[in-house]
């Protein structure tokens, strides 16, 4: 029985990354169910259900999860809003991209329990570090023992303040163009501001990941007054037309946009 797994030189690197993403996107198209924009029914998930035997087989033959990272994922899923965390397949893809481009510095907006921060820290060299932003001090303390268990706590720089404040501080400190990876998984009202500041902080060839870009299917038919959905839609349009990046939008989790800074 397959155990169910809950959600869980620069040009050369970019070429390899594009090939890997192409394979991931082709898999998504094969498994996904296309929903035309004029269709009234809202699609909340493009991939098969998590308890689908095919999806469980896919995870069981691809997922390599550090024991502490797995424990943190299961712990996070038990928390209120835990199901909004980065999925395990998203985390592994981003960690592999970080390894591919030999990342040393990463940004993580929206720490929560630190699942994404730990996934990145595990992919970085011993001297690497992750600046992770959170306004609620409670959830990171739940995850800290597992950062310690993985022996990666020293790489995780937790900033307990609004993410925009931290990003502005990094820019003021002259760190523009010095980060390799940035993950945006924070409040949607500020998602465009996060994107722009992270893009400034990334080096050419760096990877910017934006999560929940499908917003549980609400992007198809936003309701009047739904500011969060409008912000997500506006950011999606902005990224599509942004000549500063190469992009892929993958049907993993609630939608994952990868923007590669040119």
GROMACS .gro file of C-alpha atoms in nm:
model
  262
    1UNK     CA    1   0.000   0.000   0.000
    2UNK     CA    2   0.130   0.344  -0.090
    3UNK     CA    3   0.130   0.577   0.209
    4UNK     CA    4  -0.064   0.896   0.150
    5UNK     CA    5   0.152   1.205   0.153
    6UNK     CA    6  -0.025   1.528   0.248
    7UNK     CA    7   0.054   1.847   0.061
    8UNK     CA    8   0.331   1.905   0.099
    9UNK     CA    9   2.786   2.972  -1.540
   10UNK     CA   10   2.424   3.138  -1.522
   11UNK     CA   11   2.313   3.076  -1.887
   12UNK     CA   12   2.391   2.706  -1.853
   13UNK     CA   13   2.202   2.684  -1.527
   14UNK     CA   14   1.903   2.859  -1.680
   15UNK     CA   15   1.905   2.624  -1.976
   16UNK     CA   16   1.905   2.321  -1.747
   17UNK     CA   17   1.638   2.479  -1.530
   18UNK     CA   18   1.418   2.549  -1.832
   19UNK     CA   19   1.445   2.186  -1.939
   20UNK     CA   20   1.347   2.068  -1.591
   21UNK     CA   21   1.054   2.308  -1.578
   22UNK     CA   22   0.943   2.201  -1.923
   23UNK     CA   23   0.920   1.843  -1.802
   24UNK     CA   24   0.730   1.952  -1.491
   25UNK     CA   25   0.488   2.159  -1.701
   26UNK     CA   26   0.432   1.872  -1.945
   27UNK     CA   27   0.349   1.647  -1.649
   28UNK     CA   28   0.103   1.906  -1.523
   29UNK     CA   29  -0.067   1.924  -1.860
   30UNK     CA   30  -0.089   1.545  -1.879
   31UNK     CA   31  -0.240   1.517  -1.534
   32UNK     CA   32  -0.438   1.841  -1.531
   33UNK     CA   33  -0.790   1.923  -1.638
   34UNK     CA   34  -0.806   2.232  -1.856
   35UNK     CA   35  -1.076   2.482  -1.765
   36UNK     CA   36  -1.164   2.741  -2.032
   37UNK     CA   37  -1.190   3.097  -1.895
   38UNK     CA   38  -1.554   3.126  -2.001
   39UNK     CA   39  -1.662   2.816  -1.810
   40UNK     CA   40  -1.876   2.908  -1.510
   41UNK     CA   41  -1.766   2.618  -1.290
   42UNK     CA   42  -1.472   2.715  -1.069
   43UNK     CA   43  -1.172   2.482  -1.074
   44UNK     CA   44  -0.995   2.479  -0.738
   45UNK     CA   45  -0.733   2.221  -0.828
   46UNK     CA   46  -0.586   2.129  -1.165
   47UNK     CA   47  -0.403   1.815  -1.058
   48UNK     CA   48  -0.568   1.491  -0.939
   49UNK     CA   49  -0.697   1.476  -0.580
   50UNK     CA   50  -0.432   1.418  -0.317
   51UNK     CA   51  -0.571   1.073  -0.241
   52UNK     CA   52  -0.561   0.974  -0.608
   53UNK     CA   53  -0.357   0.652  -0.649
   54UNK     CA   54  -0.180   0.803  -0.950
   55UNK     CA   55  -0.085   1.118  -0.760
   56UNK     CA   56   0.032   0.915  -0.461
   57UNK     CA   57   0.239   0.699  -0.694
   58UNK     CA   58   0.394   1.011  -0.847
   59UNK     CA   59   0.491   1.144  -0.504
   60UNK     CA   60   0.616   0.808  -0.382
   61UNK     CA   61   0.850   0.780  -0.680
   62UNK     CA   62   0.979   1.138  -0.675
   63UNK     CA   63   0.972   1.283  -0.324
   64UNK     CA   64   1.294   1.277  -0.122
   65UNK     CA   65   1.210   1.457   0.199
   66UNK     CA   66   1.447   1.506   0.492
   67UNK     CA   67   1.294   1.347   0.807
   68UNK     CA   68   1.284   1.681   0.991
   69UNK     CA   69   1.125   1.850   0.690
   70UNK     CA   70   0.859   1.580   0.671
   71UNK     CA   71   0.788   1.614   1.043
   72UNK     CA   72   0.755   1.989   1.002
   73UNK     CA   73   0.515   1.947   0.710
   74UNK     CA   74   0.292   1.713   0.910
   75UNK     CA   75   0.305   1.944   1.211
   76UNK     CA   76   0.215   2.244   0.995
   77UNK     CA   77  -0.083   2.069   0.840
   78UNK     CA   78  -0.232   2.033   1.189
   79UNK     CA   79  -0.228   2.409   1.246
   80UNK     CA   80  -0.508   2.654   1.155
   81UNK     CA   81  -0.453   2.754   0.791
   82UNK     CA   82  -0.187   2.486   0.766
   83UNK     CA   83  -0.327   2.366   0.435
   84UNK     CA   84  -0.216   2.695   0.277
   85UNK     CA   85   0.150   2.604   0.319
   86UNK     CA   86   0.382   2.525   0.031
   87UNK     CA   87   0.327   2.169  -0.090
   88UNK     CA   88   0.598   1.906  -0.068
   89UNK     CA   89   0.640   1.886  -0.446
   90UNK     CA   90   0.672   2.266  -0.469
   91UNK     CA   91   0.932   2.266  -0.193
   92UNK     CA   92   1.138   1.995  -0.360
   93UNK     CA   93   1.128   2.170  -0.698
   94UNK     CA   94   1.246   2.499  -0.547
   95UNK     CA   95   1.518   2.324  -0.348
   96UNK     CA   96   1.642   2.152  -0.663
   97UNK     CA   97   1.643   2.482  -0.853
   98UNK     CA   98   1.841   2.639  -0.568
   99UNK     CA   99   2.096   2.359  -0.597
  100UNK     CA  100   2.104   2.391  -0.975
  101UNK     CA  101   2.198   2.759  -0.967
  102UNK     CA  102   2.432   2.705  -0.669
  103UNK     CA  103   2.232   2.941  -0.450
  104UNK     CA  104   2.383   3.082  -0.132
  105UNK     CA  105   2.131   3.348  -0.029
  106UNK     CA  106   1.753   3.312  -0.023
  107UNK     CA  107   1.451   3.521   0.069
  108UNK     CA  108   1.134   3.367   0.211
  109UNK     CA  109   0.830   3.591   0.257
  110UNK     CA  110   0.574   3.426   0.482
  111UNK     CA  111   0.759   3.201   0.727
  112UNK     CA  112   0.466   3.046   0.914
  113UNK     CA  113   0.631   2.739   1.076
  114UNK     CA  114   0.936   2.764   0.851
  115UNK     CA  115   0.867   2.473   0.615
  116UNK     CA  116   0.977   2.660   0.304
  117UNK     CA  117   1.267   2.824   0.488
  118UNK     CA  118   1.392   2.484   0.605
  119UNK     CA  119   1.351   2.332   0.259
  120UNK     CA  120   1.568   2.611   0.117
  121UNK     CA  121   1.820   2.595   0.401
  122UNK     CA  122   1.871   2.223   0.338
  123UNK     CA  123   1.953   2.302  -0.027
  124UNK     CA  124   2.208   2.573   0.052
  125UNK     CA  125   2.579   2.517   0.131
  126UNK     CA  126   2.701   2.538   0.493
  127UNK     CA  127   2.773   2.910   0.454
  128UNK     CA  128   2.434   2.986   0.298
  129UNK     CA  129   2.150   3.165   0.471
  130UNK     CA  130   1.778   3.229   0.435
  131UNK     CA  131   1.620   3.560   0.535
  132UNK     CA  132   1.262   3.471   0.625
  133UNK     CA  133   0.987   3.720   0.710
  134UNK     CA  134   0.694   3.676   0.946
  135UNK     CA  135   0.474   3.905   1.157
  136UNK     CA  136   0.336   3.638   1.393
  137UNK     CA  137   0.601   3.505   1.634
  138UNK     CA  138   0.401   3.195   1.730
  139UNK     CA  139   0.422   2.962   1.426
  140UNK     CA  140   0.800   2.991   1.375
  141UNK     CA  141   0.857   2.880   1.734
  142UNK     CA  142   0.656   2.566   1.661
  143UNK     CA  143   0.893   2.487   1.378
  144UNK     CA  144   1.220   2.591   1.541
  145UNK     CA  145   1.285   2.255   1.715
  146UNK     CA  146   1.273   2.089   1.373
  147UNK     CA  147   1.510   2.348   1.225
  148UNK     CA  148   1.742   2.245   1.507
  149UNK     CA  149   1.683   1.874   1.448
  150UNK     CA  150   1.784   1.922   1.084
  151UNK     CA  151   2.093   2.116   1.203
  152UNK     CA  152   1.995   2.409   0.981
  153UNK     CA  153   1.881   2.669   1.235
  154UNK     CA  154   2.204   2.867   1.194
  155UNK     CA  155   2.114   2.934   0.827
  156UNK     CA  156   1.766   3.071   0.901
  157UNK     CA  157   1.750   3.445   0.977
  158UNK     CA  158   1.398   3.511   1.106
  159UNK     CA  159   1.280   3.872   1.079
  160UNK     CA  160   0.967   3.937   1.288
  161UNK     CA  161   0.831   4.247   1.119
  162UNK     CA  162   0.633   4.333   0.805
  163UNK     CA  163   0.808   4.186   0.502
  164UNK     CA  164   0.816   4.521   0.319
  165UNK     CA  165   1.016   4.669   0.608
  166UNK     CA  166   1.273   4.390   0.584
  167UNK     CA  167   1.295   4.417   0.205
  168UNK     CA  168   1.348   4.794   0.225
  169UNK     CA  169   1.616   4.745   0.491
  170UNK     CA  170   1.799   4.497   0.268
  171UNK     CA  171   1.783   4.739  -0.026
  172UNK     CA  172   1.902   5.028   0.191
  173UNK     CA  173   2.192   4.810   0.308
  174UNK     CA  174   2.309   4.771  -0.051
  175UNK     CA  175   2.203   4.409  -0.096
  176UNK     CA  176   2.030   4.460  -0.430
  177UNK     CA  177   2.135   4.194  -0.680
  178UNK     CA  178   2.288   3.965  -0.416
  179UNK     CA  179   2.014   3.706  -0.355
  180UNK     CA  180   1.979   3.388  -0.558
  181UNK     CA  181   1.626   3.273  -0.472
  182UNK     CA  182   1.315   3.450  -0.343
  183UNK     CA  183   0.984   3.291  -0.239
  184UNK     CA  184   0.670   3.505  -0.207
  185UNK     CA  185   0.397   3.339   0.000
  186UNK     CA  186   0.263   3.625   0.207
  187UNK     CA  187  -0.044   3.851   0.212
  188UNK     CA  188  -0.191   3.912  -0.132
  189UNK     CA  189  -0.265   4.282  -0.091
  190UNK     CA  190   0.109   4.357  -0.109
  191UNK     CA  191   0.205   4.086  -0.357
  192UNK     CA  192   0.304   4.330  -0.635
  193UNK     CA  193   0.524   4.531  -0.398
  194UNK     CA  194   0.687   4.207  -0.279
  195UNK     CA  195   0.750   4.101  -0.637
  196UNK     CA  196   0.914   4.430  -0.734
  197UNK     CA  197   1.140   4.448  -0.429
  198UNK     CA  198   1.241   4.083  -0.453
  199UNK     CA  199   1.326   4.133  -0.820
  200UNK     CA  200   1.558   4.417  -0.720
  201UNK     CA  201   1.725   4.200  -0.458
  202UNK     CA  202   1.776   3.904  -0.696
  203UNK     CA  203   2.088   3.869  -0.908
  204UNK     CA  204   2.060   3.804  -1.282
  205UNK     CA  205   1.982   3.434  -1.319
  206UNK     CA  206   1.806   3.428  -0.982
  207UNK     CA  207   1.472   3.257  -0.930
  208UNK     CA  208   1.161   3.429  -0.793
  209UNK     CA  209   0.879   3.193  -0.690
  210UNK     CA  210   0.527   3.325  -0.630
  211UNK     CA  211   0.281   3.086  -0.467
  212UNK     CA  212  -0.100   3.064  -0.477
  213UNK     CA  213  -0.128   3.244  -0.810
  214UNK     CA  214  -0.450   3.057  -0.896
  215UNK     CA  215  -0.601   3.155  -0.559
  216UNK     CA  216  -0.828   2.852  -0.528
  217UNK     CA  217  -0.972   2.921  -0.872
  218UNK     CA  218  -1.103   3.267  -0.778
  219UNK     CA  219  -0.882   3.429  -1.044
  220UNK     CA  220  -1.133   3.311  -1.307
  221UNK     CA  221  -1.430   3.501  -1.168
  222UNK     CA  222  -1.341   3.750  -0.894
  223UNK     CA  223  -1.631   3.876  -0.689
  224UNK     CA  224  -1.694   4.251  -0.649
  225UNK     CA  225  -1.489   4.387  -0.361
  226UNK     CA  226  -1.258   4.085  -0.345
  227UNK     CA  227  -0.931   4.279  -0.312
  228UNK     CA  228  -0.709   3.975  -0.260
  229UNK     CA  229  -0.820   3.810  -0.582
  230UNK     CA  230  -0.782   4.134  -0.778
  231UNK     CA  231  -0.428   4.173  -0.644
  232UNK     CA  232  -0.339   3.818  -0.750
  233UNK     CA  233  -0.488   3.870  -1.097
  234UNK     CA  234  -0.305   4.201  -1.139
  235UNK     CA  235   0.025   4.044  -1.040
  236UNK     CA  236  -0.028   3.754  -1.281
  237UNK     CA  237  -0.085   4.001  -1.564
  238UNK     CA  238   0.215   4.207  -1.460
  239UNK     CA  239   0.447   3.906  -1.459
  240UNK     CA  240   0.316   3.787  -1.795
  241UNK     CA  241   0.420   4.118  -1.954
  242UNK     CA  242   0.743   4.167  -1.758
  243UNK     CA  243   1.036   4.167  -2.002
  244UNK     CA  244   1.283   4.147  -1.712
  245UNK     CA  245   1.208   3.779  -1.649
  246UNK     CA  246   1.152   3.443  -1.816
  247UNK     CA  247   0.847   3.273  -1.665
  248UNK     CA  248   0.665   2.946  -1.612
  249UNK     CA  249   0.332   2.907  -1.431
  250UNK     CA  250   0.300   2.550  -1.304
  251UNK     CA  251  -0.020   2.379  -1.185
  252UNK     CA  252   0.138   2.264  -0.859
  253UNK     CA  253  -0.049   2.325  -0.537
  254UNK     CA  254  -0.256   2.641  -0.575
  255UNK     CA  255  -0.044   2.755  -0.869
  256UNK     CA  256   0.329   2.835  -0.873
  257UNK     CA  257   0.486   3.104  -1.090
  258UNK     CA  258   0.861   3.085  -1.143
  259UNK     CA  259   1.024   3.401  -1.276
  260UNK     CA  260   1.389   3.382  -1.380
  261UNK     CA  261   1.558   3.723  -1.370
  262UNK     CA  262   1.731   3.808  -1.696
   0.00000   0.00000   0.00000
